[in-house]
Amino acid sequence: MNATAILIGLGPLIGWGLFPTLASKIGGRPVDQIVGTAFGTFIFALIVAMVNGLSLPTGWNLVLTIASGIGWASAEIITFKSFAMIGSSRAMPITTAFQLLGASLWGVIALGNWPGITAKIVGGIALIMIIFGASLTVWSEHKTKENSKLITQAVGWLAVGEIGYWVYSAAPQATPVDGMHAFLPQAIGMVIVGVVYAVFLSMKGEKSALTEAVSYKQIISGFFFAFAALTYLISAQPNMNGLATGFILSQTSVVLATLTGIWFLGQKKTPKEMAVTIAGLVLILVAATITVMI
């Protein structure tokens, strides 16, 4: 493993680490955020496809890769809503934990990962560590009924959102399409969701996100998401870091996303809450490492 591979592997740390904080800082409604993110990702993916001479998949492969993007964007709408409820510094570790749980369980059930009793026991312990780590990141020293209710609601919504993230990860696995060729169709799926959601809300009387300036400012956050997705695809290739190491490196983004949310968005924590949050993040990262090393 060389220095170039490591630097590329840390691309998601920057992209996905700053994406939620940047999207929250730019502001707007969840619909504005998903429209801008989708447009930014599409622009980025289209440029990558043109530069590399990549063509779109055909037939059922195209449908599944577009469905992958639809799944991500649908889940991200829920995640953006959770940002408004409890802040990105609390929501990101939770959604990361759910994605790790979903990916691990899908691997065991559908792909035959963790063969043998010992592997399943160790994997089960790692999943418990992920859940416990996520619970630490939302711990409050001074609890109120309102705060506890919001956290419970946000956790419930993020659990539902995991369905979309699962589709995002699983749909391309049902095709022979590699990640680079799936990138643009996924972005197309994201744009479909963003536009349909914006039109749906405008039909209900809300201002159309397609005419709001903040939606187009969110294209910047879309570039950060797309940069992370692209560098992860490159990092996961066998001649770079490989899938396991590339995945672990990408998960470090949750640390930056959580800390920048606290530092730059005014999502304050007491010293005790900060210490417990850091402990939770460490548990999530250690458990993520275990799940891919079994």
Coordinates of N, CA and C in Angstrom, one line a residue, residues 126-291:
A126 N -19.2 -7.1 17.3 CA -18.9 -5.9 16.7 C -20.1 -5.0 16.4
L127 N -21.2 -5.7 16.0 CA -22.5 -5.0 15.8 C -23.0 -4.4 17.1
I128 N -22.9 -5.1 18.2 CA -23.3 -4.6 19.5 C -22.5 -3.3 19.8
M129 N -21.2 -3.4 19.5 CA -20.3 -2.3 19.7 C -20.7 -1.1 18.9
I130 N -21.2 -1.3 17.7 CA -21.6 -0.2 16.8 C -22.9 0.5 17.4
I131 N -23.8 -0.4 17.9 CA -25.1 0.2 18.5 C -24.7 0.9 19.7
F132 N -23.9 0.4 20.6 CA -23.5 1.1 21.8 C -22.8 2.4 21.5
G133 N -21.9 2.3 20.6 CA -21.1 3.5 20.2 C -22.0 4.6 19.7
A134 N -23.0 4.3 18.9 CA -23.9 5.3 18.4 C -24.8 5.9 19.5
S135 N -25.2 5.0 20.5 CA -26.0 5.5 21.6 C -25.2 6.5 22.5
L136 N -23.8 6.3 22.5 CA -23.0 7.2 23.3 C -23.0 8.6 22.6
T137 N -23.0 8.7 21.3 CA -22.9 9.9 20.6 C -24.1 10.8 20.8
V138 N -25.2 10.3 21.2 CA -26.4 11.1 21.4 C -26.7 11.3 22.9
W139 N -25.8 10.8 23.8 CA -26.0 11.0 25.2 C -26.0 12.4 25.6
S140 N -26.9 12.8 26.5 CA -27.0 14.2 27.0 C -26.9 14.2 28.5
E141 N -26.0 15.1 28.9 CA -25.8 15.2 30.4 C -27.0 15.8 31.1
H142 N -27.7 16.7 30.4 CA -28.9 17.4 31.0 C -30.1 17.1 30.1
K143 N -30.7 16.0 30.3 CA -31.8 15.5 29.5 C -33.1 16.3 29.8
T144 N -33.9 16.5 28.7 CA -35.2 17.0 28.9 C -36.2 16.1 28.1
K145 N -37.4 16.2 28.4 CA -38.4 15.3 27.7 C -38.4 15.7 26.2
E146 N -38.4 17.0 25.9 CA -38.4 17.4 24.5 C -37.2 16.9 23.8
N147 N -36.0 17.0 24.4 CA -34.8 16.6 23.8 C -34.8 15.1 23.5
S148 N -35.2 14.3 24.5 CA -35.3 12.8 24.4 C -36.3 12.4 23.3
K149 N -37.4 13.1 23.3 CA -38.4 12.8 22.3 C -37.9 13.0 20.9
L150 N -37.2 14.2 20.7 CA -36.6 14.5 19.3 C -35.6 13.4 18.9
I151 N -34.7 13.0 19.9 CA -33.7 12.0 19.6 C -34.4 10.7 19.2
T152 N -35.4 10.3 19.9 CA -36.1 9.0 19.6 C -36.7 9.1 18.3
Q153 N -37.4 10.2 17.9 CA -38.0 10.4 16.6 C -36.9 10.3 15.5
A154 N -35.8 11.0 15.7 CA -34.8 11.1 14.7 C -34.2 9.7 14.5
V155 N -33.9 8.9 15.6 CA -33.4 7.6 15.4 C -34.4 6.7 14.6
G156 N -35.7 6.8 14.9 CA -36.7 6.1 14.2 C -36.7 6.4 12.7
W157 N -36.6 7.7 12.4 CA -36.5 8.1 11.0 C -35.3 7.6 10.3
L158 N -34.2 7.7 11.0 CA -32.9 7.2 10.4 C -32.9 5.7 10.2
A159 N -33.6 5.0 11.0 CA -33.7 3.5 10.9 C -34.5 3.2 9.6
V160 N -35.5 4.0 9.3 CA -36.3 3.8 8.1 C -35.5 4.2 6.9
G161 N -34.7 5.3 7.1 CA -33.8 5.7 6.0 C -32.8 4.7 5.6
E162 N -32.4 3.8 6.5 CA -31.5 2.7 6.1 C -31.9 1.9 5.0
I163 N -33.2 1.8 4.8 CA -33.7 1.0 3.6 C -33.2 1.6 2.3
G164 N -33.2 2.9 2.2 CA -32.7 3.6 1.0 C -31.2 3.4 0.9
Y165 N -30.5 3.5 2.0 CA -29.0 3.3 1.9 C -28.7 1.9 1.5
W166 N -29.5 0.9 2.0 CA -29.3 -0.5 1.6 C -29.5 -0.7 0.1
V167 N -30.6 0.0 -0.4 CA -30.8 -0.1 -1.9 C -29.6 0.5 -2.6
Y168 N -29.1 1.6 -2.1 CA -27.9 2.2 -2.7 C -26.7 1.3 -2.8
S169 N -26.5 0.5 -1.8 CA -25.4 -0.4 -1.8 C -25.6 -1.7 -2.5
A170 N -26.9 -2.2 -2.3 CA -27.2 -3.6 -2.7 C -27.5 -3.7 -4.2
A171 N -28.2 -2.7 -4.7 CA -28.7 -2.7 -6.1 C -27.6 -3.0 -7.1
P172 N -26.5 -2.2 -7.0 CA -25.4 -2.4 -8.0 C -24.7 -3.8 -7.9
Q173 N -24.8 -4.4 -6.7 CA -24.3 -5.8 -6.5 C -25.0 -6.8 -7.3
A174 N -26.2 -6.5 -7.7 CA -27.0 -7.5 -8.6 C -26.7 -7.3 -10.0
T175 N -25.7 -6.5 -10.4 CA -25.3 -6.2 -11.8 C -23.8 -6.5 -11.9
P176 N -23.3 -6.7 -13.2 CA -21.9 -6.8 -13.4 C -21.3 -5.4 -13.6
V177 N -22.0 -4.3 -13.3 CA -21.5 -3.0 -13.6 C -20.5 -2.6 -12.5
D178 N -19.3 -2.1 -12.8 CA -18.4 -1.6 -11.8 C -18.8 -0.3 -11.3
G179 N -18.1 0.1 -10.2 CA -18.5 1.4 -9.5 C -18.3 2.6 -10.4
M180 N -17.3 2.7 -11.2 CA -17.1 3.8 -12.1 C -18.2 4.0 -13.1
H181 N -18.7 2.9 -13.7 CA -19.8 3.0 -14.6 C -21.1 3.2 -13.9
A182 N -21.2 2.8 -12.7 CA -22.5 3.0 -11.9 C -22.6 4.4 -11.4
F183 N -21.6 5.2 -11.4 CA -21.5 6.5 -10.8 C -22.5 7.5 -11.4
L184 N -22.5 7.6 -12.7 CA -23.4 8.5 -13.4 C -24.9 8.1 -13.3
P185 N -25.2 6.8 -13.5 CA -26.6 6.4 -13.3 C -27.1 6.7 -11.9
Q186 N -26.3 6.4 -10.9 CA -26.7 6.7 -9.6 C -27.0 8.2 -9.4
A187 N -26.2 9.1 -10.0 CA -26.5 10.5 -10.0 C -27.8 10.9 -10.7
I188 N -28.1 10.2 -11.8 CA -29.4 10.4 -12.4 C -30.5 10.0 -11.5
G189 N -30.4 8.9 -10.8 CA -31.4 8.5 -9.8 C -31.6 9.6 -8.8
M190 N -30.5 10.2 -8.3 CA -30.6 11.2 -7.3 C -31.3 12.4 -7.8
V191 N -31.0 12.8 -9.1 CA -31.7 14.0 -9.6 C -33.2 13.7 -9.8
I192 N -33.6 12.5 -10.2 CA -35.0 12.1 -10.3 C -35.7 12.3 -9.0
V193 N -35.1 11.8 -7.9 CA -35.8 12.0 -6.6 C -35.9 13.5 -6.2
G194 N -34.8 14.2 -6.4 CA -34.8 15.6 -6.0 C -35.8 16.4 -6.8
V195 N -36.0 16.2 -8.1 CA -36.9 16.9 -8.9 C -38.4 16.5 -8.5
V196 N -38.6 15.2 -8.4 CA -39.9 14.7 -8.1 C -40.4 15.2 -6.7
Y197 N -39.4 15.2 -5.7 CA -39.8 15.7 -4.4 C -40.1 17.2 -4.4
A198 N -39.3 18.0 -5.1 CA -39.5 19.4 -5.2 C -40.9 19.7 -5.9
V199 N -41.2 19.0 -6.9 CA -42.5 19.2 -7.6 C -43.7 18.8 -6.7
F200 N -43.5 17.7 -6.0 CA -44.5 17.2 -5.1 C -44.8 18.2 -4.0
L201 N -43.8 18.8 -3.4 CA -44.0 19.8 -2.4 C -44.6 21.1 -2.9
S202 N -44.2 21.5 -4.2 CA -44.8 22.7 -4.7 C -46.3 22.5 -5.1
M203 N -46.7 21.2 -5.4 CA -48.1 20.9 -5.6 C -48.9 21.0 -4.3
K204 N -48.2 20.9 -3.2 CA -48.9 21.0 -1.9 C -48.9 22.4 -1.4
G205 N -48.4 23.3 -2.2 CA -48.4 24.7 -1.8 C -47.1 25.3 -1.3
E206 N -46.1 24.5 -1.2 CA -44.8 25.0 -0.7 C -44.0 25.6 -1.9
K207 N -43.1 26.5 -1.6 CA -42.3 27.2 -2.6 C -41.4 26.1 -3.3
S208 N -41.3 26.2 -4.6 CA -40.6 25.2 -5.3 C -39.1 25.3 -5.1
A209 N -38.4 24.2 -4.7 CA -37.0 24.3 -4.5 C -36.2 24.5 -5.8
L210 N -36.9 24.3 -6.9 CA -36.2 24.4 -8.2 C -36.1 25.9 -8.6
T211 N -36.7 26.8 -7.8 CA -36.6 28.2 -8.1 C -35.9 29.0 -7.0
E212 N -35.5 28.3 -6.0 CA -34.8 28.9 -4.8 C -33.3 28.9 -5.0
A213 N -32.7 30.1 -4.7 CA -31.2 30.2 -4.8 C -30.5 29.3 -4.0
V214 N -31.0 29.0 -2.8 CA -30.3 28.2 -1.8 C -30.1 26.7 -2.4
S215 N -31.0 26.3 -3.2 CA -30.9 25.0 -3.8 C -29.7 24.9 -4.7
Y216 N -29.4 25.9 -5.4 CA -28.3 25.9 -6.3 C -27.0 26.2 -5.6
K217 N -27.1 26.9 -4.4 CA -25.9 27.0 -3.6 C -25.5 25.6 -3.0
Q218 N -26.5 24.7 -2.8 CA -26.2 23.4 -2.3 C -25.5 22.5 -3.3
I219 N -25.4 23.0 -4.6 CA -24.6 22.2 -5.6 C -23.1 22.0 -5.1
I220 N -22.7 23.0 -4.3 CA -21.3 22.9 -3.7 C -21.2 21.7 -2.8
S221 N -22.2 21.5 -2.0 CA -22.1 20.3 -1.1 C -22.2 19.1 -1.9
G222 N -23.0 19.1 -3.0 CA -23.0 18.0 -3.9 C -21.7 17.6 -4.5
F223 N -20.8 18.6 -4.8 CA -19.5 18.3 -5.3 C -18.7 17.6 -4.2
F224 N -18.9 17.9 -2.9 CA -18.1 17.3 -1.9 C -18.6 15.8 -1.7
F225 N -19.9 15.6 -1.8 CA -20.4 14.2 -1.8 C -19.8 13.4 -2.9
A226 N -19.9 14.0 -4.1 CA -19.5 13.3 -5.3 C -18.0 13.0 -5.3
F227 N -17.2 13.9 -4.8 CA -15.7 13.7 -4.6 C -15.5 12.5 -3.7
A228 N -16.2 12.4 -2.6 CA -16.1 11.3 -1.7 C -16.4 10.0 -2.3
A229 N -17.6 10.0 -3.1 CA -18.0 8.7 -3.7 C -17.0 8.3 -4.7
L230 N -16.5 9.2 -5.5 CA -15.5 8.8 -6.6 C -14.2 8.3 -6.0
T231 N -13.7 9.0 -5.0 CA -12.4 8.6 -4.4 C -12.6 7.2 -3.7
Y232 N -13.8 7.0 -3.1 CA -14.0 5.7 -2.5 C -14.0 4.6 -3.6
L233 N -14.7 4.8 -4.7 CA -14.7 3.8 -5.8 C -13.3 3.5 -6.2
I234 N -12.4 4.5 -6.3 CA -11.0 4.3 -6.8 C -10.3 3.6 -5.7
S235 N -10.4 4.0 -4.4 CA -9.7 3.4 -3.3 C -10.0 1.9 -3.1
A236 N -11.3 1.6 -3.4 CA -11.7 0.2 -3.2 C -11.2 -0.8 -4.2
Q237 N -10.6 -0.3 -5.3 CA -10.1 -1.2 -6.3 C -8.9 -2.0 -5.8
P238 N -8.8 -3.3 -6.3 CA -7.8 -4.2 -5.8 C -6.4 -3.6 -5.9
N239 N -6.1 -2.8 -7.0 CA -4.7 -2.3 -7.1 C -4.5 -1.1 -6.3
M240 N -5.5 -0.6 -5.5 CA -5.3 0.5 -4.6 C -5.3 0.0 -3.2
N241 N -6.4 0.3 -2.4 CA -6.4 -0.1 -1.0 C -7.2 -1.4 -0.9
G242 N -8.1 -1.8 -1.9 CA -8.9 -2.9 -1.7 C -10.2 -2.5 -1.0
L243 N -11.2 -3.4 -1.1 CA -12.5 -3.1 -0.6 C -12.5 -2.9 0.9
A244 N -11.9 -3.8 1.7 CA -11.9 -3.8 3.1 C -11.2 -2.5 3.7
T245 N -10.0 -2.3 3.2 CA -9.3 -1.1 3.7 C -9.9 0.2 3.3
G246 N -10.4 0.2 2.0 CA -11.0 1.3 1.5 C -12.3 1.7 2.2
F247 N -13.0 0.7 2.6 CA -14.2 0.9 3.4 C -13.9 1.5 4.8
I248 N -12.9 0.9 5.5 CA -12.5 1.4 6.8 C -12.0 2.9 6.7
L249 N -11.2 3.2 5.7 CA -10.8 4.6 5.5 C -11.9 5.5 5.3
S250 N -12.9 5.1 4.5 CA -14.1 5.9 4.3 C -14.9 6.2 5.5
Q251 N -14.9 5.3 6.4 CA -15.7 5.4 7.7 C -15.1 6.5 8.6
T252 N -13.9 6.8 8.4 CA -13.3 7.9 9.3 C -14.0 9.2 9.1
S253 N -14.8 9.3 8.0 CA -15.5 10.6 7.7 C -16.5 10.9 8.8
V254 N -17.0 9.9 9.5 CA -18.0 10.2 10.6 C -17.4 11.0 11.7
V255 N -16.1 10.8 11.9 CA -15.4 11.6 13.0 C -15.4 13.1 12.6
L256 N -14.9 13.4 11.3 CA -14.9 14.8 10.9 C -16.3 15.4 10.8
A257 N -17.3 14.6 10.3 CA -18.6 15.1 10.2 C -19.2 15.5 11.6
T258 N -18.9 14.7 12.6 CA -19.4 14.9 13.9 C -18.7 16.1 14.6
L259 N -17.4 16.2 14.5 CA -16.6 17.2 15.1 C -16.8 18.6 14.4
T260 N -16.9 18.6 13.1 CA -17.2 19.9 12.4 C -18.6 20.4 12.7
G261 N -19.5 19.5 12.9 CA -20.9 19.9 13.3 C -20.9 20.6 14.6
I262 N -20.1 20.1 15.5 CA -20.0 20.6 16.9 C -19.2 22.0 16.9
W263 N -18.1 22.0 16.1 CA -17.3 23.2 16.1 C -17.8 24.4 15.3
F264 N -18.5 24.1 14.1 CA -18.8 25.1 13.2 C -20.3 25.4 13.1
L265 N -21.1 24.6 13.7 CA -22.6 24.8 13.5 C -23.2 25.1 14.9
G266 N -22.4 25.3 15.9 CA -23.0 25.6 17.2 C -23.7 24.5 17.9
Q267 N -23.4 23.3 17.5 CA -24.1 22.1 18.2 C -23.3 21.8 19.4
K268 N -23.4 22.6 20.4 CA -22.6 22.5 21.6 C -22.8 21.2 22.4
K269 N -21.7 20.8 23.0 CA -21.7 19.7 24.0 C -20.9 20.1 25.2
T270 N -21.3 19.6 26.4 CA -20.6 19.8 27.6 C -19.3 18.9 27.5
P271 N -18.3 19.2 28.4 CA -17.1 18.4 28.3 C -17.4 16.9 28.5
K272 N -18.3 16.5 29.4 CA -18.6 15.1 29.6 C -19.3 14.6 28.3
E273 N -20.2 15.3 27.7 CA -20.8 14.9 26.5 C -19.8 14.7 25.3
M274 N -18.8 15.6 25.3 CA -17.8 15.5 24.3 C -16.9 14.3 24.4
A275 N -16.6 14.0 25.7 CA -15.8 12.8 26.0 C -16.5 11.5 25.6
V276 N -17.8 11.5 26.0 CA -18.6 10.3 25.7 C -18.8 10.2 24.2
T277 N -19.0 11.3 23.5 CA -19.1 11.2 22.0 C -17.9 10.7 21.3
I278 N -16.7 11.1 21.8 CA -15.5 10.7 21.2 C -15.3 9.2 21.4
A279 N -15.7 8.7 22.7 CA -15.6 7.3 23.0 C -16.5 6.5 22.1
G280 N -17.7 7.1 21.8 CA -18.7 6.4 20.9 C -18.1 6.3 19.5
L281 N -17.5 7.4 19.0 CA -16.9 7.4 17.6 C -15.8 6.3 17.5
V282 N -15.0 6.2 18.6 CA -13.9 5.3 18.5 C -14.5 3.8 18.5
L283 N -15.5 3.6 19.3 CA -16.1 2.3 19.3 C -16.7 1.9 17.9
I284 N -17.3 2.9 17.2 CA -17.9 2.7 15.9 C -16.8 2.3 14.9
L285 N -15.7 3.1 14.9 CA -14.6 2.8 14.0 C -13.9 1.5 14.2
V286 N -13.7 1.2 15.5 CA -13.1 -0.1 15.9 C -14.0 -1.3 15.4
A287 N -15.3 -1.1 15.7 CA -16.2 -2.2 15.3 C -16.3 -2.3 13.7
A288 N -16.2 -1.2 13.0 CA -16.2 -1.2 11.6 C -15.0 -2.0 11.0
T289 N -13.9 -1.7 11.7 CA -12.7 -2.4 11.3 C -12.8 -3.9 11.5
I290 N -13.4 -4.3 12.6 CA -13.6 -5.7 12.9 C -14.5 -6.4 11.9
T291 N -15.6 -5.7 11.5 CA -16.6 -6.3 10.6 C -16.0 -6.7 9.2

